[in-house]
Coordinates of N, CA and C in Angstrom, one line a residue:
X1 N 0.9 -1.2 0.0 CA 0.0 0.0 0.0 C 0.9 1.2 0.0
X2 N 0.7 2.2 -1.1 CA 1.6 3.6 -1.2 C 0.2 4.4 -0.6
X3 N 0.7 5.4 0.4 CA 0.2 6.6 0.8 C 0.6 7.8 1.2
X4 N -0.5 8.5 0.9 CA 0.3 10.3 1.9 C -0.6 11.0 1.5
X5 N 0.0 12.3 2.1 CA -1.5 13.4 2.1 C -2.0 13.7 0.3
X6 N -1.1 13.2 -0.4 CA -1.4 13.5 -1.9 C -1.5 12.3 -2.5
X7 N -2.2 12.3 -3.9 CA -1.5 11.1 -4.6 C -0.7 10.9 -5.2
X8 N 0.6 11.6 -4.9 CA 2.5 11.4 -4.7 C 2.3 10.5 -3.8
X9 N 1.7 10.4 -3.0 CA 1.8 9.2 -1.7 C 3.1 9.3 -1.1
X10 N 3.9 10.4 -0.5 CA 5.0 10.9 -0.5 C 5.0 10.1 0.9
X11 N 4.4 9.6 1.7 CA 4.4 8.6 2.9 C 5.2 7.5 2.8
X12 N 5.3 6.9 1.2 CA 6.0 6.0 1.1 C 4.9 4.6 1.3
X13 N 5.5 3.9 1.0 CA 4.7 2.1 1.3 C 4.8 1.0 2.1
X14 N 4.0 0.4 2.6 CA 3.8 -0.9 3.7 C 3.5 -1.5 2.9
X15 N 4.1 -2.7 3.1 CA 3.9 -4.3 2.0 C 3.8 -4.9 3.7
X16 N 3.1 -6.3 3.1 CA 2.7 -7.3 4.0 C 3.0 -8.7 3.2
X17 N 4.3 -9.2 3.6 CA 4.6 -10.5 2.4 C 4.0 -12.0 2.9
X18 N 4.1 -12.5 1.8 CA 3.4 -13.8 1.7 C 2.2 -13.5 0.7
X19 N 2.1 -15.2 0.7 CA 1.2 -15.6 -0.9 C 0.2 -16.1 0.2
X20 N -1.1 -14.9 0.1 CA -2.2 -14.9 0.7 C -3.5 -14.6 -0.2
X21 N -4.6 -15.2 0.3 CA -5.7 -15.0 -0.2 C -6.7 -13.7 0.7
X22 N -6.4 -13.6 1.9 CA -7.1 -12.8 2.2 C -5.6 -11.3 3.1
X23 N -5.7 -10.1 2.6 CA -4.6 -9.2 2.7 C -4.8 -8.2 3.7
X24 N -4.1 -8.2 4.5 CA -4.5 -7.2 5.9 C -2.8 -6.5 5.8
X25 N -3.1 -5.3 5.6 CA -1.9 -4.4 5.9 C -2.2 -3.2 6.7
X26 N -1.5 -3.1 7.9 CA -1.8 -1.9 9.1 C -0.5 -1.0 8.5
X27 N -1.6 0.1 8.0 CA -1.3 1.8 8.4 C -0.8 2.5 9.4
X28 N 0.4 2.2 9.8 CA 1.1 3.5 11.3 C 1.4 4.3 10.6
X29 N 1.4 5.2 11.7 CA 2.7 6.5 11.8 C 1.8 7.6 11.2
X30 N 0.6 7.5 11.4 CA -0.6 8.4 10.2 C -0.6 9.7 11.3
X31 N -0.8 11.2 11.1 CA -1.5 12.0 11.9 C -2.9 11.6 12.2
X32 N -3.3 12.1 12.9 CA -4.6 12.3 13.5 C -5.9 13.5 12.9
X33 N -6.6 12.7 12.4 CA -8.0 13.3 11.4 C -7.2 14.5 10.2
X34 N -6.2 13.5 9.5 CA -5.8 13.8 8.5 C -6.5 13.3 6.9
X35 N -6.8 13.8 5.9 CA -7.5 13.0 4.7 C -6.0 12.3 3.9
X36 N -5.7 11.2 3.8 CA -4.5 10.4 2.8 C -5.1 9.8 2.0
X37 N -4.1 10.1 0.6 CA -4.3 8.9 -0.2 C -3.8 7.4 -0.1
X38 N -4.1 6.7 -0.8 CA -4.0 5.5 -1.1 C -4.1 4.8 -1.8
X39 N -3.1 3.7 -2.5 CA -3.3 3.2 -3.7 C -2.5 1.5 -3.4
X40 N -3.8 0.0 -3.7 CA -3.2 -0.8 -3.4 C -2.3 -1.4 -4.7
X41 N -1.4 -2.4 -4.3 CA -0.9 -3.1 -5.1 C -0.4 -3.8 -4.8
X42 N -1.0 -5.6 -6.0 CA -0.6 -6.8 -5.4 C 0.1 -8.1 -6.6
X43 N 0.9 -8.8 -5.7 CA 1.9 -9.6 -7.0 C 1.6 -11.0 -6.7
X44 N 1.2 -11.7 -7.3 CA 1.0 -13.8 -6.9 C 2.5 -14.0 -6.9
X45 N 2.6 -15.4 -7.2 CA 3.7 -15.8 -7.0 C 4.1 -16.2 -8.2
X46 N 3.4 -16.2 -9.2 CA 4.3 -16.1 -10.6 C 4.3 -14.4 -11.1
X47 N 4.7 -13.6 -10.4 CA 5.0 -12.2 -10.7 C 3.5 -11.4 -11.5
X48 N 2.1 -12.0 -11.5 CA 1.6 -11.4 -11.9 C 1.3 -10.3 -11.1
X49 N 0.8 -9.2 -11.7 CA 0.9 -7.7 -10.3 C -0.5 -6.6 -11.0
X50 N -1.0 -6.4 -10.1 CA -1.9 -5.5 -10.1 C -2.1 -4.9 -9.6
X51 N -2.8 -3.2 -9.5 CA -2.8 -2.4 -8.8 C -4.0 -1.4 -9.1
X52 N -4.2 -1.3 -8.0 CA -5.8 -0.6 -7.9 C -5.5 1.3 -7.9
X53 N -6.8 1.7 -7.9 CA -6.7 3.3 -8.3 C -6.8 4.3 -6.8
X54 N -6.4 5.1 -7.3 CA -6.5 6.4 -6.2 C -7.8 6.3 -5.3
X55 N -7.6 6.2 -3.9 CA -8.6 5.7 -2.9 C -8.4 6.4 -2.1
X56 N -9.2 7.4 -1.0 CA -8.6 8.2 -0.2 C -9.7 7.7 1.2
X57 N -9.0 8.1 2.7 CA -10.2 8.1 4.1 C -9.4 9.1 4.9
X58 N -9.8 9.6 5.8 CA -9.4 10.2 7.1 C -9.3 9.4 8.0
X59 N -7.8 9.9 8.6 CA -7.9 9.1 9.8 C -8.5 9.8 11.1
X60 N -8.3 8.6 12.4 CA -9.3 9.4 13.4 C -8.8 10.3 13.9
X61 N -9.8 11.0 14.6 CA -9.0 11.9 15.9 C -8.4 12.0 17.1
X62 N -7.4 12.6 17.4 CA -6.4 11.8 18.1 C -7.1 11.3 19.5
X63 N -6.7 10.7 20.4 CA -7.3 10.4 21.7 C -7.0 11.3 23.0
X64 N -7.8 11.7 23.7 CA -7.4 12.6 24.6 C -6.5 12.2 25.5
X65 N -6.4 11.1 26.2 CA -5.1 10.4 26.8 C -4.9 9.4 26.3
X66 N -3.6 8.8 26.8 CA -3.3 7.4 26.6 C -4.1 6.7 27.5
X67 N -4.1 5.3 27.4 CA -5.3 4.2 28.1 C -3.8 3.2 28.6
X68 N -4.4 3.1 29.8 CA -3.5 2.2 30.4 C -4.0 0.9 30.1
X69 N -3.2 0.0 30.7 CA -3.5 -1.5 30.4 C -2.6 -2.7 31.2
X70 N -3.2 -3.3 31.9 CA -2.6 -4.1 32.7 C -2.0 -5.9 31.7
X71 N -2.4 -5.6 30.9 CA -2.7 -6.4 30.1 C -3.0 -8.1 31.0
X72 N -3.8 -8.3 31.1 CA -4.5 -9.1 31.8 C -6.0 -9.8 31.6
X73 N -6.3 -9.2 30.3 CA -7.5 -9.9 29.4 C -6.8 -11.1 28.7
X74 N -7.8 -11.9 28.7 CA -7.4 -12.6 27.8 C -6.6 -12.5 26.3
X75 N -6.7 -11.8 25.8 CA -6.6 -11.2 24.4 C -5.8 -10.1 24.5
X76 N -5.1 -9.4 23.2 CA -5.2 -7.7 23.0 C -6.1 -7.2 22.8
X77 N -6.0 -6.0 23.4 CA -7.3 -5.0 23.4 C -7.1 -4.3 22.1
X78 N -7.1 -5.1 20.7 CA -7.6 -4.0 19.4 C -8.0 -3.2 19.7
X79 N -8.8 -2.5 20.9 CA -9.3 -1.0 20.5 C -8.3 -0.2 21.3
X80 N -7.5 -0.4 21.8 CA -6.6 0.4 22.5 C -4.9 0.3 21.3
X81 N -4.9 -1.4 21.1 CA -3.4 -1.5 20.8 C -3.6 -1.8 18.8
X82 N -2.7 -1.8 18.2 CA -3.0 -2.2 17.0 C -0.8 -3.1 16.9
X83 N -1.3 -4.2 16.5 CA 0.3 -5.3 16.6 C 0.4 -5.2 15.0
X84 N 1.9 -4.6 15.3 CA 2.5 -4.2 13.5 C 3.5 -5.2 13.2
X85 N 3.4 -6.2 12.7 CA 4.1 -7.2 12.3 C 5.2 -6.5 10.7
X86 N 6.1 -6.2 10.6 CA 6.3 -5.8 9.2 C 6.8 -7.2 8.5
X87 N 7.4 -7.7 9.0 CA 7.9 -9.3 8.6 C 7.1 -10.4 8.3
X88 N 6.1 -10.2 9.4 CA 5.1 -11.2 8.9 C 6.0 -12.9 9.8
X89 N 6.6 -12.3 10.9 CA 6.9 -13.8 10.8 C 6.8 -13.6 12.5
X90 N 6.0 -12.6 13.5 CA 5.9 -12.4 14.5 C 5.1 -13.1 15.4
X91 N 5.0 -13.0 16.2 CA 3.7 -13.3 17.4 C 3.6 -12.5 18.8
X92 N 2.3 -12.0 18.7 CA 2.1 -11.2 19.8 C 0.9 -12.2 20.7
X93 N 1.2 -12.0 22.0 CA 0.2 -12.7 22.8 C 0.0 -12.1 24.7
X94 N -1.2 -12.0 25.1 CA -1.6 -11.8 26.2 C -1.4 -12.3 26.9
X95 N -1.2 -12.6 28.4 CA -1.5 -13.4 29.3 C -1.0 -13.3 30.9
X96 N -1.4 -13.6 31.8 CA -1.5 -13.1 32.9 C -0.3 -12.1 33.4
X97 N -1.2 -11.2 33.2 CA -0.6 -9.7 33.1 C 0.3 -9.1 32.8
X98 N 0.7 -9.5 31.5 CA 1.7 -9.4 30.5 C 1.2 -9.1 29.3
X99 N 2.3 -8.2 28.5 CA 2.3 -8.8 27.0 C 4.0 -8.9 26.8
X100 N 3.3 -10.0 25.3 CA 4.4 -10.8 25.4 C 4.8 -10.8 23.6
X101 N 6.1 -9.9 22.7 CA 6.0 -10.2 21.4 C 7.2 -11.0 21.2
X102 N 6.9 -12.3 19.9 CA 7.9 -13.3 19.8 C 8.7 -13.3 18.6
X103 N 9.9 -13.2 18.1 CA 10.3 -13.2 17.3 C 11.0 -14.5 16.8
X104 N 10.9 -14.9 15.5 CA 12.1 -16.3 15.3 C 13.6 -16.1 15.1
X105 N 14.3 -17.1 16.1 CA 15.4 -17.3 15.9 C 16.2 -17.0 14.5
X106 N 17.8 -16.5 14.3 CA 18.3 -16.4 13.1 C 17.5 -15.4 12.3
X107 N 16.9 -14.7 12.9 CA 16.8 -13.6 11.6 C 16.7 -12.6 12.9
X108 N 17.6 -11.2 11.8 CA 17.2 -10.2 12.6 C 16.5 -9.3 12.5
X109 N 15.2 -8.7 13.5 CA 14.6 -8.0 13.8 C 15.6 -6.7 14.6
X110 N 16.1 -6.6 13.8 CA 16.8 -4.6 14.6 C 16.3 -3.7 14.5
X111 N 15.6 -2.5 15.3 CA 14.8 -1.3 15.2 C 16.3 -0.7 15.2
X112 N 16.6 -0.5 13.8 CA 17.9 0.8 13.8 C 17.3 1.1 12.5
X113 N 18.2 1.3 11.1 CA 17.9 1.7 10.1 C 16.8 1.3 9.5
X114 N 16.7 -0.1 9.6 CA 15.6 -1.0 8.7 C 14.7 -0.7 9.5
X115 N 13.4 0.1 10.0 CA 12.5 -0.3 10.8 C 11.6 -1.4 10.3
X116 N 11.6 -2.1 9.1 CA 10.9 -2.7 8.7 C 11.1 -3.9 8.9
X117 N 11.7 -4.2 10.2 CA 11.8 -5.7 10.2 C 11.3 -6.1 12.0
X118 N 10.7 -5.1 12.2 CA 10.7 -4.8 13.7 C 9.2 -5.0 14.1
X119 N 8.4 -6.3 15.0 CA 7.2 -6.0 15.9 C 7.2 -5.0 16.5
X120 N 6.0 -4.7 17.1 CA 5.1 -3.4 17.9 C 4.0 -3.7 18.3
X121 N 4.5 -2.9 19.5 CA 2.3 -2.4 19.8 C 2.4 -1.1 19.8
X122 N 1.6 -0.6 19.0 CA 1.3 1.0 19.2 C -0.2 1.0 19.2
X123 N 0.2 2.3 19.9 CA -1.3 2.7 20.4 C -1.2 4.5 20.2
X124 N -2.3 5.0 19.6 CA -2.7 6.6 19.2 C -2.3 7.4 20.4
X125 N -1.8 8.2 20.5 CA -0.7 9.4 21.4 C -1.8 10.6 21.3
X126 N -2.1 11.0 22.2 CA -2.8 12.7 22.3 C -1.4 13.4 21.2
X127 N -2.4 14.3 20.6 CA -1.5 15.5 20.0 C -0.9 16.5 21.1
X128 N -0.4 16.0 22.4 CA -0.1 17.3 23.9 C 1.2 17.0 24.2
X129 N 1.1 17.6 25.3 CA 1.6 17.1 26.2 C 1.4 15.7 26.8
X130 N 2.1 14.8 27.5 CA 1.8 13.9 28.5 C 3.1 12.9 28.8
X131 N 2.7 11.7 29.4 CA 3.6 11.2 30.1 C 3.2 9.8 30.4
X132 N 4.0 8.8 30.1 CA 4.0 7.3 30.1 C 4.9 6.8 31.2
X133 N 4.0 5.2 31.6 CA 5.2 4.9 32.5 C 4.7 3.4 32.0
X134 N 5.7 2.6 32.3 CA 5.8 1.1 31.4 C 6.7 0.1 32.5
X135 N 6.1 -0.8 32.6 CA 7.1 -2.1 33.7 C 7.4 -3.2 32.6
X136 N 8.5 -3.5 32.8 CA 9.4 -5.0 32.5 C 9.7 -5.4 33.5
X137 N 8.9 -6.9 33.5 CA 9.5 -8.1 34.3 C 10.1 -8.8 34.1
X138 N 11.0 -8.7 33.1 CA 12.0 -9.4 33.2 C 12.9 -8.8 32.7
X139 N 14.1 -8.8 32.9 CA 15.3 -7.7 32.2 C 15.8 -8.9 30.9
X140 N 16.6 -7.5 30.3 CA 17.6 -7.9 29.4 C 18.7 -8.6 29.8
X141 N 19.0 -9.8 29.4 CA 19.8 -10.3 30.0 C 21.1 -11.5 28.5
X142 N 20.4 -11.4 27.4 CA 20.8 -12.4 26.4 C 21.6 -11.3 25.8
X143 N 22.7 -11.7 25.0 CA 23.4 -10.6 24.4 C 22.8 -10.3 23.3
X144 N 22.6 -8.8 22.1 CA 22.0 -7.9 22.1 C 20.2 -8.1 22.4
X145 N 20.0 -8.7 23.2 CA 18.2 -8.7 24.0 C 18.1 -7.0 23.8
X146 N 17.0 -6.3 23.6 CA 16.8 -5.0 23.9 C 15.1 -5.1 24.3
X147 N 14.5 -4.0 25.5 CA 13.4 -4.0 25.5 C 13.0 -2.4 25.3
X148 N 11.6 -2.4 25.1 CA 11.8 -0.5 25.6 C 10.2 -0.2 25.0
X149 N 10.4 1.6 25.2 CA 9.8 2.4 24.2 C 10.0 2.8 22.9
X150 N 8.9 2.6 21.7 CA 8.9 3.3 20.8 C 8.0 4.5 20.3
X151 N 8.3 5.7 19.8 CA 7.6 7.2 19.9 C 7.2 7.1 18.2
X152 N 6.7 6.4 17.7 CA 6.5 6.7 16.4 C 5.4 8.1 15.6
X153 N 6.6 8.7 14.9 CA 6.2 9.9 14.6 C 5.3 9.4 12.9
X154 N 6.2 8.7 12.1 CA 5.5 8.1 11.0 C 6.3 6.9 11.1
X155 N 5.9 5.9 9.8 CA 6.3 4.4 9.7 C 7.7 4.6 9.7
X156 N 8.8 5.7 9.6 CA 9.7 5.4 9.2 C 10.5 6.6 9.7
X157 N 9.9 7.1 11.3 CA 10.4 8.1 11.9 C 10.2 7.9 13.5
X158 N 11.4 7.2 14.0 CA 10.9 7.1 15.6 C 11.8 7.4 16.1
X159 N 11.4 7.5 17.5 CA 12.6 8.0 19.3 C 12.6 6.5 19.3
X160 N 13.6 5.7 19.9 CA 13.3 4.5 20.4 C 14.2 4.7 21.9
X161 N 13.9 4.3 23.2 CA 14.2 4.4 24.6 C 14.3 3.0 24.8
X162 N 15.5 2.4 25.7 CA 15.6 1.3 25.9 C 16.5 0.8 26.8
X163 N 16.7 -0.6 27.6 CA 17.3 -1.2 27.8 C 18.3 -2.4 27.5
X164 N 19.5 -2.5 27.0 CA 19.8 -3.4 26.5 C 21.4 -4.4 26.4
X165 N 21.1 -5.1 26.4 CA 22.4 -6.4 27.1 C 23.5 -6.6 25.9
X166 N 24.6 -6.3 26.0 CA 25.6 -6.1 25.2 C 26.7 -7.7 25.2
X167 N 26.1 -8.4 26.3 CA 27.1 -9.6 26.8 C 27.5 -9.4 28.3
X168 N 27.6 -8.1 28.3 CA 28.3 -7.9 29.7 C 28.0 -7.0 30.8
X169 N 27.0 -5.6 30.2 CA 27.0 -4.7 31.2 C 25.1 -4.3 30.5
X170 N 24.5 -3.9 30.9 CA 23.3 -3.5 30.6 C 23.3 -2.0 30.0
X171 N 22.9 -1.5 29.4 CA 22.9 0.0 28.6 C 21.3 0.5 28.7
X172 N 21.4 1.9 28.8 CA 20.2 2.8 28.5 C 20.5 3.5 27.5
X173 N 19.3 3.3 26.4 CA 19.9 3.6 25.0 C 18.6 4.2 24.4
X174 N 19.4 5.5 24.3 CA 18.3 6.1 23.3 C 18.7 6.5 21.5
X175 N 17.5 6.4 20.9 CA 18.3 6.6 19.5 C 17.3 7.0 18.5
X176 N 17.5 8.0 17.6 CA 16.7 8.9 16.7 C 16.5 8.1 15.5
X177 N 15.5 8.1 14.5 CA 15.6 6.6 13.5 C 14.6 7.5 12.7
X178 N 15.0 7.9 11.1 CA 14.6 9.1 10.2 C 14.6 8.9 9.0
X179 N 13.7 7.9 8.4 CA 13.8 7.5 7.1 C 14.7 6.8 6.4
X180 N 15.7 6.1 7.4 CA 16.5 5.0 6.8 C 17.7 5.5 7.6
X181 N 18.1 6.4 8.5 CA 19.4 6.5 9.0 C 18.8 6.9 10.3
X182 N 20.1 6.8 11.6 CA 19.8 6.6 12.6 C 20.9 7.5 13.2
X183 N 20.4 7.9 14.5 CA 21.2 8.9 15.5 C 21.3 8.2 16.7
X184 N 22.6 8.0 17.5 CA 22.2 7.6 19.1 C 22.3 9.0 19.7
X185 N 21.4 8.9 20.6 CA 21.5 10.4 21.6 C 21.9 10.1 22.6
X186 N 21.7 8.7 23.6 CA 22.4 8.9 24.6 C 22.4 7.0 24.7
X187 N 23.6 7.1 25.6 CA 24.2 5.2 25.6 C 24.6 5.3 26.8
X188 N 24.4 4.8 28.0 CA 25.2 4.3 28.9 C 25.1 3.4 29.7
X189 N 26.0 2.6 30.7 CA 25.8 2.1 31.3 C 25.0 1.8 32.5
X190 N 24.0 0.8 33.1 CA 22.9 1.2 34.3 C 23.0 -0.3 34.9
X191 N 22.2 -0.3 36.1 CA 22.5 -1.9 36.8 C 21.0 -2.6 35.8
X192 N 21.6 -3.4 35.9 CA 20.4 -4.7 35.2 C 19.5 -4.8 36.3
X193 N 18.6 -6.0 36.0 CA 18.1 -6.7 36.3 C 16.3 -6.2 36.3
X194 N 15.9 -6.8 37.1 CA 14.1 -6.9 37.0 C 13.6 -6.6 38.5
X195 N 12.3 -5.6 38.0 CA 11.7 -4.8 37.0 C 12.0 -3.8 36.8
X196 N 11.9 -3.3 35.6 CA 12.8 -2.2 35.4 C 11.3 -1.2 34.4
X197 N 11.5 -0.2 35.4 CA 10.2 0.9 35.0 C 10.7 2.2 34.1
X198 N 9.9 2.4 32.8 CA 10.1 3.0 31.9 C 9.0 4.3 32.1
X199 N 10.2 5.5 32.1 CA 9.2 6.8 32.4 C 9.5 7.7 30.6
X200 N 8.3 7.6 29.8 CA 8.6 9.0 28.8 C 7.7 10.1 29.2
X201 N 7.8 11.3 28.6 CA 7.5 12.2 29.3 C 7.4 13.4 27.5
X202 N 6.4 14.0 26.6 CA 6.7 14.6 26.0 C 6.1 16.2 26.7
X203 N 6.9 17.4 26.6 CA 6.6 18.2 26.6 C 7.2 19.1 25.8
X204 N 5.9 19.9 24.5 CA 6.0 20.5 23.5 C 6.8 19.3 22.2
X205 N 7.9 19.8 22.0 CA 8.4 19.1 21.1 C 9.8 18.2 21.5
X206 N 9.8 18.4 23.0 CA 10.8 18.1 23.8 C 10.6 16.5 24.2
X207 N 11.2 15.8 24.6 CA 11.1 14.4 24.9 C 12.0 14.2 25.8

């Protein structure tokens, strides 16, 4: 799917791979009660490809707070969280008072340049001010393990805040990620272990 506020679709494109009959591709990183275009396009597995015409919706309006979540339903709460698989080879799951996302062995999922190979849960952000707080029960502990927050401004523009295991000493790592290249802002060393509580905080354009 190519989209953006024009039909340039200057937003760029989300693909969803695999040879499927039924096609679900999640739209992040959208403003809030913005009008986008959109235009799909699809290929079988002997390279035939088609593509459909100029399609346009608004997205919604932003939410006045964030919604907490103990996560302790059975399920995800779709109306709060939306799970962005870009790979297609993830798993996200609920369960006593956890969430929990899975990735497979031998391939990498790195939120650095490529964001496109990286699980999530995102959930709609007030257009304000405000302030999050987040628990891990269990630390980083496997060499490069990372857990954290991600601030997604569009699909391919985030803050990412984190903790993470290098082999030997645990790091707090933050790092700027901007359409294919990346900034660290701050790296240092902190004590490990569990639980380990995650405070973000935006005010104005500050973080």
């Amino acid at each position: 799917v190519a989209f953006g506020t024009t039909s340039a679709y200057s937003a760029g494109t989300i693909s969803a791979p695999g040879d499927v009959r039924v096609h679900t591709v999640v739209l992040h990183g959208l403003r809030c009660q913005t009008l986008y275009h959109y235009r799909v396009r699809s290929v079988d597995g002997s390279a035939n490809e088609t593509s459909g015409g100029d399609r346009t919706f608004t997205s919604g309006p932003c939410p006045a707070l964030l919604e907490s979540d103990e996560f302790n339903a059975g399920a995800l709460d779709t109306t709060k969280w939306a799970f962005v698989d870009p790979a297609g080879d993830s798993a996200g799951t609920v369960a006593t008072g956890r969430a929990e996302l899975s990735v497979p062995a031998g391939t990498a999922h790195d939120l650095w340049a490529n964001v496109r190979t990286v699980p999530r849960l995102l959930q709609a952000a007030p257009d304000t001010d405000f302030e999050v707080v987040t628990k891990f029960d269990t630390a980083a502990g496997a060499t490069t393990q990372q857990q954290g927050l991600v601030v997604e401004a569009a699909h391919d523009r985030l803050l990412r805040l984190e903790t993470y295991y290098e082999g030997s000493n645990t790091h707090l790592f933050v790092a700027a990620i901007n359409g294919g290249s990346a900034e660290v802002i701050h790296d240092r060393i902190v004590a490990g272990g569990a639980p380990a509580f995650f405070k973000l905080r935006r005010l104005g354009n500050r973080w």
